[in-house]
Each structure stands twice: as C-alpha cells, then as structure tokens.
mmCIF file of C-alpha atoms in Angstrom:
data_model
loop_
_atom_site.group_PDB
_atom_site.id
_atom_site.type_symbol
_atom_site.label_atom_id
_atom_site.label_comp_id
_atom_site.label_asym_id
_atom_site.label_seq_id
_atom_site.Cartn_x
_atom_site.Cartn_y
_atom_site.Cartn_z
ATOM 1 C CA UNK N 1 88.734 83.131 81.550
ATOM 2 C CA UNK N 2 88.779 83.977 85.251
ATOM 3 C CA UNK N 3 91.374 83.346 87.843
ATOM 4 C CA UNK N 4 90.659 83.098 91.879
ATOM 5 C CA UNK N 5 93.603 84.106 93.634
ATOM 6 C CA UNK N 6 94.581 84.734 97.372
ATOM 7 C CA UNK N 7 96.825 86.894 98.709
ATOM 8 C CA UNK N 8 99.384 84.721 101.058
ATOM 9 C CA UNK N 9 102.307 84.037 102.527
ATOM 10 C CA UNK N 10 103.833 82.725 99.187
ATOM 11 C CA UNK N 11 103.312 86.277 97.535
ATOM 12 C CA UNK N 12 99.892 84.693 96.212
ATOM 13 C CA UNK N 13 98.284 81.402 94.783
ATOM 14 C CA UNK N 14 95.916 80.472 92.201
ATOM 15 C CA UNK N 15 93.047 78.457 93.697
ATOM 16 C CA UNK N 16 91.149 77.858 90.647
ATOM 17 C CA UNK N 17 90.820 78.733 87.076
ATOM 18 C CA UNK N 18 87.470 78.519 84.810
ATOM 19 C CA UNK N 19 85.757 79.733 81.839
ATOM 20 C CA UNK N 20 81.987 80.931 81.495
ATOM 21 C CA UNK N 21 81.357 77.549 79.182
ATOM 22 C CA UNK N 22 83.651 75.090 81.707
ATOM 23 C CA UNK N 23 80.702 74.625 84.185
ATOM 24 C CA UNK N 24 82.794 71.814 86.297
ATOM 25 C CA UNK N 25 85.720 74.273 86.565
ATOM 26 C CA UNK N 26 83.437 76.986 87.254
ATOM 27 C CA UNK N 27 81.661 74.770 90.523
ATOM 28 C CA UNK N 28 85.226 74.017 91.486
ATOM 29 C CA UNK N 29 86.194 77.801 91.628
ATOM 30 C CA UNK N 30 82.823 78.373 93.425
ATOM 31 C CA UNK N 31 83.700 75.580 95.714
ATOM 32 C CA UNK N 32 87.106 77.141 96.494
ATOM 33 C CA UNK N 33 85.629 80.841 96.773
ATOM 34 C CA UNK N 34 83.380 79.557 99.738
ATOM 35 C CA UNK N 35 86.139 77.730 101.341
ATOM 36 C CA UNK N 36 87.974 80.666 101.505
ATOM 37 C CA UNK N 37 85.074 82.915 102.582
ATOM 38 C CA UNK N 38 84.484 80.432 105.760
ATOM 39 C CA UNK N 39 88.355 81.136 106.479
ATOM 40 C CA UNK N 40 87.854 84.486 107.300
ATOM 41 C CA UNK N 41 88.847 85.921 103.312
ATOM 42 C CA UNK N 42 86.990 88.314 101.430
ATOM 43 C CA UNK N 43 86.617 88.287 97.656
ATOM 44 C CA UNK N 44 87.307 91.492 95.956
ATOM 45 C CA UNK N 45 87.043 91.646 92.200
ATOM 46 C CA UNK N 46 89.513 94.248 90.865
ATOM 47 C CA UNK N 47 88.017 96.604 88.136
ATOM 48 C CA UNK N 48 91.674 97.986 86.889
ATOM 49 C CA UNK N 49 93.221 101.027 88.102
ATOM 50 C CA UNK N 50 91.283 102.578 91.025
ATOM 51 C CA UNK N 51 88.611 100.241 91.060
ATOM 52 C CA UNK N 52 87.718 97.213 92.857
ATOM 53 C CA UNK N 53 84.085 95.523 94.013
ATOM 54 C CA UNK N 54 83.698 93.671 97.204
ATOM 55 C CA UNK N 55 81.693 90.181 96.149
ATOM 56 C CA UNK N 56 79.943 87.685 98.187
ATOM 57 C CA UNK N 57 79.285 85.376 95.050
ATOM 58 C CA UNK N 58 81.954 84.387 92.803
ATOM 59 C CA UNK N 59 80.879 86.702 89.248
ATOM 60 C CA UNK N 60 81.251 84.097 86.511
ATOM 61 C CA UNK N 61 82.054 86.811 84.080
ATOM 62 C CA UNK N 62 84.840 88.098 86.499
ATOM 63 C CA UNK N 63 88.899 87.966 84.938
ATOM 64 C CA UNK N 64 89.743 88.313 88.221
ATOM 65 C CA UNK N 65 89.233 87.763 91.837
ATOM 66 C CA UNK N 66 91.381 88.157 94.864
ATOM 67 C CA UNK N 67 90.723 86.932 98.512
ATOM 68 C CA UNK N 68 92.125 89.038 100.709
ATOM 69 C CA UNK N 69 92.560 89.467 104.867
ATOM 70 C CA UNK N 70 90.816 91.646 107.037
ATOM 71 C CA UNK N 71 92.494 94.987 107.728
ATOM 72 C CA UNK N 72 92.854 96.883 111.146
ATOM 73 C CA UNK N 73 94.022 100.497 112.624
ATOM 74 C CA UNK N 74 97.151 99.710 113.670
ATOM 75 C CA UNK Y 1 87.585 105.712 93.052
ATOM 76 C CA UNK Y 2 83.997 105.428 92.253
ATOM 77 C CA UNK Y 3 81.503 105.416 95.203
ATOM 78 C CA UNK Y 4 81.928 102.385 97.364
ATOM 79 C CA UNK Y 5 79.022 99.783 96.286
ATOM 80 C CA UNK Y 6 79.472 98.238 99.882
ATOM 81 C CA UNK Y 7 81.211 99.222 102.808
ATOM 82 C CA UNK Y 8 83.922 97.622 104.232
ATOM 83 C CA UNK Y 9 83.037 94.697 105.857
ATOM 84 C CA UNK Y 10 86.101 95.386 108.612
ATOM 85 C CA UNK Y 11 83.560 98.563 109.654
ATOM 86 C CA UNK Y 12 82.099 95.876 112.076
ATOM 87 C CA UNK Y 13 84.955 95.808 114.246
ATOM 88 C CA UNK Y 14 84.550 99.428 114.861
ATOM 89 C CA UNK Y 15 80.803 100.731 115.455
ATOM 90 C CA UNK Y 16 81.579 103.869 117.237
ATOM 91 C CA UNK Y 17 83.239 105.826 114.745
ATOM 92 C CA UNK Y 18 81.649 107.888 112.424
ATOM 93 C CA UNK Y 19 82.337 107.489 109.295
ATOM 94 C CA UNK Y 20 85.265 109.440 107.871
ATOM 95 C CA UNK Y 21 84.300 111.776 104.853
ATOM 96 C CA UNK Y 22 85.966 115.077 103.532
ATOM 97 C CA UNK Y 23 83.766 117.333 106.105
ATOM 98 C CA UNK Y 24 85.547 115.313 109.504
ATOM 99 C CA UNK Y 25 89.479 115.674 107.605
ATOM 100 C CA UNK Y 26 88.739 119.220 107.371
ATOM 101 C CA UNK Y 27 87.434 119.037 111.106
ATOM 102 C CA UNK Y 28 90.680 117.131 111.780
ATOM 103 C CA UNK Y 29 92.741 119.686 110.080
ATOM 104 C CA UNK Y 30 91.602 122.418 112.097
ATOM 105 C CA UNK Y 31 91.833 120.150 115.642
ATOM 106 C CA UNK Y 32 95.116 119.477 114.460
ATOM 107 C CA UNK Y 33 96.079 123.149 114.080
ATOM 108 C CA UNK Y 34 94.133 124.262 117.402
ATOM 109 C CA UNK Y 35 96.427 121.205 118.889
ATOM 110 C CA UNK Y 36 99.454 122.262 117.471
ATOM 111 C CA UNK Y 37 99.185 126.077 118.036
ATOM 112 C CA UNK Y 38 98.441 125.636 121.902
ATOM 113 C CA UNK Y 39 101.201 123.324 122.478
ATOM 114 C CA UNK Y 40 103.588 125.974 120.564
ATOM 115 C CA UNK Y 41 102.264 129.718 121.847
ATOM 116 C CA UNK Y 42 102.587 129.256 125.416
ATOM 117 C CA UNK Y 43 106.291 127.966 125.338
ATOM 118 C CA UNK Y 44 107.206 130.914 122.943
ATOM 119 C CA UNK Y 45 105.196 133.130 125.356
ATOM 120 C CA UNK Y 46 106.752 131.952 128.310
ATOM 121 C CA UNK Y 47 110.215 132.249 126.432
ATOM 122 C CA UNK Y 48 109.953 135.503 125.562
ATOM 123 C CA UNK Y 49 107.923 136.547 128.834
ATOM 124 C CA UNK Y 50 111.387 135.270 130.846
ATOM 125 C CA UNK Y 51 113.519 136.834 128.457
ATOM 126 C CA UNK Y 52 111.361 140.530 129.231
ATOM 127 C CA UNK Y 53 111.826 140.179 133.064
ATOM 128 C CA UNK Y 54 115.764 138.860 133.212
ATOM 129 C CA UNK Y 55 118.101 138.202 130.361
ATOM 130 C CA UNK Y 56 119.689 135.829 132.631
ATOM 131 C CA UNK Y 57 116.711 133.464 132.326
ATOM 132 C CA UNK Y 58 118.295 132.767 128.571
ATOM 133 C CA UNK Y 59 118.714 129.045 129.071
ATOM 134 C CA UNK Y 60 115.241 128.348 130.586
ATOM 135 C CA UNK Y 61 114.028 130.367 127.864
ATOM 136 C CA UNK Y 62 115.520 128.314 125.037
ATOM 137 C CA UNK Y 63 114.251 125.117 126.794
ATOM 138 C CA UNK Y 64 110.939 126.449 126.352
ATOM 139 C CA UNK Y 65 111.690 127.521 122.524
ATOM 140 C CA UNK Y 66 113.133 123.938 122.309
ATOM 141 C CA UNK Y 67 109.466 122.330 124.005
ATOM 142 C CA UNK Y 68 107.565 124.540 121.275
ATOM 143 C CA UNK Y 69 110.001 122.953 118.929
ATOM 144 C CA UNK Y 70 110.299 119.520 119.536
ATOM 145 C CA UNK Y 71 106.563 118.501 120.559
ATOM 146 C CA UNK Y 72 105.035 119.321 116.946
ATOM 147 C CA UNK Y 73 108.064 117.517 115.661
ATOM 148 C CA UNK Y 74 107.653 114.177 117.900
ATOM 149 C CA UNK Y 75 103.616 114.491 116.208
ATOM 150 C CA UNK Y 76 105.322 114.840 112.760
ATOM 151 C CA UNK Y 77 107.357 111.761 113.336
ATOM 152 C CA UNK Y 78 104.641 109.437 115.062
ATOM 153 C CA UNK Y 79 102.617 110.788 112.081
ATOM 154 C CA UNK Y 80 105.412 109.509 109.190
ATOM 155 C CA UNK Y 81 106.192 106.659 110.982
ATOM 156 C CA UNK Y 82 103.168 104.637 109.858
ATOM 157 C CA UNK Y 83 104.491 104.667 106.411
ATOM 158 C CA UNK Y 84 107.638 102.938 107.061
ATOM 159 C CA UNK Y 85 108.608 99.717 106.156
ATOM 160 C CA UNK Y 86 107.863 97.106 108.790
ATOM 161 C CA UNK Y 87 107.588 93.364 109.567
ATOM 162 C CA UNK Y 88 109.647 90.270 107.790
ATOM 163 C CA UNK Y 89 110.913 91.172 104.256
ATOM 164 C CA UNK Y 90 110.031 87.132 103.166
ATOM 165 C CA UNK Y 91 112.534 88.006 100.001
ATOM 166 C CA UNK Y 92 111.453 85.312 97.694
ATOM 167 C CA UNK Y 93 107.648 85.721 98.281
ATOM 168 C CA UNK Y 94 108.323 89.082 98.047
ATOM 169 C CA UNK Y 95 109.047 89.023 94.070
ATOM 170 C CA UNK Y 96 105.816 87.505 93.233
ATOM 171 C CA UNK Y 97 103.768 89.920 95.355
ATOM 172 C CA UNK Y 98 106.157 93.056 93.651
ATOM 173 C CA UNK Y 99 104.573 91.167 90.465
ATOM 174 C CA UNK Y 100 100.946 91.259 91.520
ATOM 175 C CA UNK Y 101 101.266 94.161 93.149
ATOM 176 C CA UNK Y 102 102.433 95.835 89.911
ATOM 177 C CA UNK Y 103 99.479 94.431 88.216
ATOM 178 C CA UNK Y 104 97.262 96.062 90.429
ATOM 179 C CA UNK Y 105 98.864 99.560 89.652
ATOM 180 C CA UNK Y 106 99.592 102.099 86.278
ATOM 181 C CA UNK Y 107 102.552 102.198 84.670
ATOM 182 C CA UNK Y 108 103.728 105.469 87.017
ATOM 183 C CA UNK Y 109 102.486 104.698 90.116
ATOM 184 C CA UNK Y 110 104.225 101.478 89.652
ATOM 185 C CA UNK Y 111 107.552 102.875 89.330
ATOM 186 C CA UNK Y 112 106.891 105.464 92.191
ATOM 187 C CA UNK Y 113 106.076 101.684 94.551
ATOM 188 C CA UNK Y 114 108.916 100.081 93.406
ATOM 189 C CA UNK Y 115 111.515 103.142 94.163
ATOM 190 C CA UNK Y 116 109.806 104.377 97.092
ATOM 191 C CA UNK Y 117 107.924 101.510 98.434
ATOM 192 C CA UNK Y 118 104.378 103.856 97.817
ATOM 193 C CA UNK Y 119 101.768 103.441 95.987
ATOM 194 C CA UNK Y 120 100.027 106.530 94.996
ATOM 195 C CA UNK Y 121 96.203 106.191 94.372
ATOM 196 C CA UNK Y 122 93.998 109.462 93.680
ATOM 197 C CA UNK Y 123 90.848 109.065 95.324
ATOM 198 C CA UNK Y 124 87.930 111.502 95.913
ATOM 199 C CA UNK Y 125 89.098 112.621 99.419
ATOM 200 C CA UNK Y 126 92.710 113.401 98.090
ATOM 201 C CA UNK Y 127 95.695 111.779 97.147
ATOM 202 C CA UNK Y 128 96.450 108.459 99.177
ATOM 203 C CA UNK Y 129 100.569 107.201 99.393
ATOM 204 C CA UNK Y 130 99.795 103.373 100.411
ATOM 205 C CA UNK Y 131 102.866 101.763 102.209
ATOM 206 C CA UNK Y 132 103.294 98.285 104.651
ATOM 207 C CA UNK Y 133 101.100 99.054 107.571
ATOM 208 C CA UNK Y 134 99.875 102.535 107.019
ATOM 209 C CA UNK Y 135 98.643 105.701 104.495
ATOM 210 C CA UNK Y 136 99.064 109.193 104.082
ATOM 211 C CA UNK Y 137 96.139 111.293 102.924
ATOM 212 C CA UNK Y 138 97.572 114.576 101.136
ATOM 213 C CA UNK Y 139 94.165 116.844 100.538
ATOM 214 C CA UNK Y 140 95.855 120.304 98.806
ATOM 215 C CA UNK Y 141 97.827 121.985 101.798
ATOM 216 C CA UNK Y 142 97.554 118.892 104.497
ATOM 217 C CA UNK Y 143 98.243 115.612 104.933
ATOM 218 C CA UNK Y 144 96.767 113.359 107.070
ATOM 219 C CA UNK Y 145 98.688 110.024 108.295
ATOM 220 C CA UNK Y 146 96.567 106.306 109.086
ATOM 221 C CA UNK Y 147 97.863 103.490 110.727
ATOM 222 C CA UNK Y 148 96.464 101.040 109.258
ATOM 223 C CA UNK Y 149 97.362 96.656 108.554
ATOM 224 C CA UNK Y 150 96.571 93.754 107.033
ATOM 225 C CA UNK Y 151 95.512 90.904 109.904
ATOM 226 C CA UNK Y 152 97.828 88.553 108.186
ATOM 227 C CA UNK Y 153 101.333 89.160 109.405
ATOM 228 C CA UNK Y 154 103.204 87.163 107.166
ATOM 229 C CA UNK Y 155 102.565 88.785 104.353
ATOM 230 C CA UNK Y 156 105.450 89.448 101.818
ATOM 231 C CA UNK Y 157 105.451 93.435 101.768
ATOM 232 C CA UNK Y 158 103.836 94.120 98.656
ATOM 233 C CA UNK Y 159 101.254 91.424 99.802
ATOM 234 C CA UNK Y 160 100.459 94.212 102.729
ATOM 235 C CA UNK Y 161 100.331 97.456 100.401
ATOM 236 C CA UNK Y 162 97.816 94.867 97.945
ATOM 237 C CA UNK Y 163 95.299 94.786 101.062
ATOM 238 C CA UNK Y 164 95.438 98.130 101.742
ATOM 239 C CA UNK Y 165 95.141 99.423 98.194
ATOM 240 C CA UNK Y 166 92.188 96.836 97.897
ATOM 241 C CA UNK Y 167 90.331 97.879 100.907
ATOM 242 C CA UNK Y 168 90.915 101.704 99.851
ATOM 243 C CA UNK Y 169 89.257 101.394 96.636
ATOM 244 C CA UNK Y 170 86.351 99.308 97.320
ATOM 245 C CA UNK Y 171 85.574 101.611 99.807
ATOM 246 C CA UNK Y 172 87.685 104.568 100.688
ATOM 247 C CA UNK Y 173 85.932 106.323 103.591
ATOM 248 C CA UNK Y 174 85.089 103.014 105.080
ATOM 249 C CA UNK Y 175 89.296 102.658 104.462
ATOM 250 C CA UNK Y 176 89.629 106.228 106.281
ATOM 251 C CA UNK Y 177 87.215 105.280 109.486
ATOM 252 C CA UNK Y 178 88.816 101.682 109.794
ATOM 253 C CA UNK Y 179 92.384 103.537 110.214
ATOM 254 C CA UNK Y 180 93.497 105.184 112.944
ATOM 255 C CA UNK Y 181 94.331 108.518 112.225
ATOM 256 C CA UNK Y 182 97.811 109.077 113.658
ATOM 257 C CA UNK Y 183 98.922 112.887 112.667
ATOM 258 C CA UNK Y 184 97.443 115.792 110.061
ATOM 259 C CA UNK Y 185 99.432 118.730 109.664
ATOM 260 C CA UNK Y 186 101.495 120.925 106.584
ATOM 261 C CA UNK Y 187 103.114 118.217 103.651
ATOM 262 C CA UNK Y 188 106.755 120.317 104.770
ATOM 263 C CA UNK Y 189 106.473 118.668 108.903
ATOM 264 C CA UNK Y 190 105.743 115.467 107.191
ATOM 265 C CA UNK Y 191 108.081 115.264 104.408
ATOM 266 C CA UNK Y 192 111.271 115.777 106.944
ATOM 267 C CA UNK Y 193 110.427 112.614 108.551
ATOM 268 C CA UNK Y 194 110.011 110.657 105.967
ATOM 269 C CA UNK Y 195 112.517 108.256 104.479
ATOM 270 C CA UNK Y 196 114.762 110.148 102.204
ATOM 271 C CA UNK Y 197 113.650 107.118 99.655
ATOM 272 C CA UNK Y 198 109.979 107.985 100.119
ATOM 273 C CA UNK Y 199 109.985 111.981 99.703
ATOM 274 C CA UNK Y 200 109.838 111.878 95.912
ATOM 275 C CA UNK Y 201 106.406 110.054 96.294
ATOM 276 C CA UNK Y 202 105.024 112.427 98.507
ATOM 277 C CA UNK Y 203 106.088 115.623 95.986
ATOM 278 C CA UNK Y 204 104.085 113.436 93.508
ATOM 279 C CA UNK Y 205 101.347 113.204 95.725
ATOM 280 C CA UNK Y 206 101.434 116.665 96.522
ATOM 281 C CA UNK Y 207 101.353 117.732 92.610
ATOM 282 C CA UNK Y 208 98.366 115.043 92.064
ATOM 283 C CA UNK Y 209 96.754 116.832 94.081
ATOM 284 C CA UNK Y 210 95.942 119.994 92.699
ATOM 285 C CA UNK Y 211 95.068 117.924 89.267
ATOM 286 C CA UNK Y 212 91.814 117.018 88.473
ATOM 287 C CA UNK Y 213 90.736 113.550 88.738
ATOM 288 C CA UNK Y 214 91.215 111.782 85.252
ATOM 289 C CA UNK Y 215 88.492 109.275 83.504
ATOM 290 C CA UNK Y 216 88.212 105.912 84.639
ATOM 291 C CA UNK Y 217 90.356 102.919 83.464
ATOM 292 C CA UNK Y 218 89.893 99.550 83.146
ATOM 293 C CA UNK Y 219 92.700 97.707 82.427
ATOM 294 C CA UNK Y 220 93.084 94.720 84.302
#
C-alpha cells in the first residue's frame, strides 16, 4: 500500500492512497504527484531512518512518499 | 546517510558555491580559527602593551580585554542563533507534524526532538542537530552552524525540521552548500548560547560523534 503525502500548513495531508494491483488508484496518485510537482513540490521517498530518495516518478512499489518545499540559506 | 543518488535540486539557486564536503569544513575550521585568533591577539596585545607602559591605562586596557572577549562571543551567538525556535507555533497543526515528524525519526532521536526541539541525524560529515530554520554540524572537536529554511513559511514547526531532515538525507553535502554557514568554532562557545532546553542535544551530538556509524535501517 503506498501513501502520497505533503507537507503543509495543516501539519500534512494525504493526497492519495493506492496499491500495486489498484491501477485506477494508482493513476490517481500519479495524477496528484504531477500536480504537485508543477506547484513547485518535490517528491522524496523516505527509506527509514537516515535515508530518503529524491523521485521524479511516483515508485509504485513505494510505502511512502512525501512532497516537500524547496529549502534556502537563510 | 548513504551517498546522495541526486543532488539537491535547490543547488540551482546557488551555482557559485562549491560544493561543501569534509575537506572545505576542515578549511572552514581553520578560517574560523585564523578569524578568531586575529580578532583576539591584538586586543590582548594592546592590553597588556598599555598595561607595560602606564598602569594607569587599566581601564582602556580592560576595554580591550573586553573587545577580545566579546567579539568571538557575538560569532558564538549569531552562530547558535540559527537553531532557535522561530516563526508561528500553528499549535494544532503542530501535533500532527510532532506525529509525522516522529515517524520520520528512531525511537531516541525522537525523544531528544521532542525535549529539545532537535533532531539528531549522524551523517558521514558528522553529527547534524536539525532545528526550525537552521543546523549545527558537530565533526569531533567543532561545530559548524547553517542557516538554513524551508520556502514555505507557514509551516507548523516540526513541518520545518521534516524539510530540513529530508533535504539532509537525500543529499547531505548538497544540504551543507545550500546553507549558509553562519559560525564554526569549539562545541564549549556554542553550547553557552544555546537554549538551556537544547544543550542536552548537543552533549548527545557531541558523544555520537566519536561513535562509529551503525548499519543501516529501514523501518519506515
């Protein structure tokens, strides 16, 4: 099962949910991802502690990716 | 942290640094000792030059002794200060970031966020305390402070440390060049101007250090 989340203003919301055999819910995540990518987000997939993969494609396999901001020297 | 498999995409936004790796800290460290030393030695010298020629110059003496004091202290401070909470406090997103947030981290370094609003994250340049809008670097006997944000300013706070600890360990000397690097000097200058809250993460930090780096895990 794998869960696209982004980081926000609400502390963070699910955008989609979908399973490697749920191709709809899968096209529906993908849809999402892109949406998000055209925003300005990037898609990290976090790998557990110390780990985590910057993606440009959502991973269908993936339990877990995050869309995060930009960052910036402050 | 394993290598980076790409760099940080926010490298674009600045081409003309060089990327950050353990050979430029250690070139820091010694700039930052260089710095440090020639603000210091010519107030001391001048102190104790005035001192030689009339004891009656006492007070301009201790003005200089208080210049070779204070200026490696106001570094010390500007160098903390990026690790101090900053920005709204949005207190009911907040609890589902803390929740995420925890996700994101071990059991320990969990507890270390939540009581000193740090997350500690061993990577291969050193030992990195992640707060709001900012990181410390602690590499064996120095530690090296980045100002550093997430765009989005209405983050809840955890939100903010999530970005940062994100961005670190997908690629952490693309994390290190994106920073700016705001102070490097001895863990003792730093630790006095932190938050009383936060020093317990940075004796953590500090005894991380010297450990070797354990295995992988991959938990979430």
């Amino acid at each position: 099962m794998g869960r696209l989340i982004r980081m926000d203003s609400s502390g963070h919301s699910t955008l989609a949910d979908w399973s490697a055999t749920d191709e709809r819910a899968y096209d529906a995540a993908l849809e999402a991802f892109r949406r998000e990518l055209e925003e300005g987000y990037i898609a990290v997939v976090s790998e557990g502690e110390g780990h985590a993969t910057q993606v440009s494609e959502l991973p269908p396999d993936a339990e877990l990716v995050i869309m995060r901001r930009p960052i910036a020297g402050g | 942290m394993e290598a980076a498999s790409a760099p940080l995409p926010e490298l674009a936004s600045v081409p003309w640094r060089g990327r950050e790796n353990a050979s430029t800290l250690r070139r820091r460290e010694r700039l930052w000792s260089l710095y440090t030393t020639a603000h210091v030695v010519p107030f001391i010298a001048a102190a104790a030059g005035l001192m030689y020629l009339n004891v009656l110059a006492g007070p301009v003496a201790f003005v200089a002794l208080m210049h070779a004091w204070v200026i490696p202290e106001l570094y010390a401070f500007r160098g903390a200060s990026v690790v101090r909470p900053k920005g709204p406090r949005h207190e009911q997103a907040e609890k589902v970031a803390q929740g995420f947030l925890g996700d994101l981290l071990g059991h320990d370094a969990r507890d270390l966020q939540r009581d000193t609003g740090l997350a500690l994250e061993r990577g291969k340049l050193g030992t990195w305390l992640v707060g709001e809008a900012g990181a410390l670097l602690v590499r064996e006997k120095r530690v090296h402070c980045f100002c550093v944000q997430a765009t989005d300013r209405d983050l809840p706070p955890s939100d903010r440390v999530a970005h940062l600890l994100l961005a670190l360990r997908t690629d952490e000397e693309g994390f290190a060049t994106v920073a700016n690097h705001a102070f490097a000097g001895a863990p003792w200058r730093v630790r006095r101007r932190l938050d009383r809250d936060m020093r317990p993460a940075l004796e953590k930090a500090l005894a991380a250090s010297v450990r070797p780096l354990p295995q992988p895990s991959r938990s979430l």
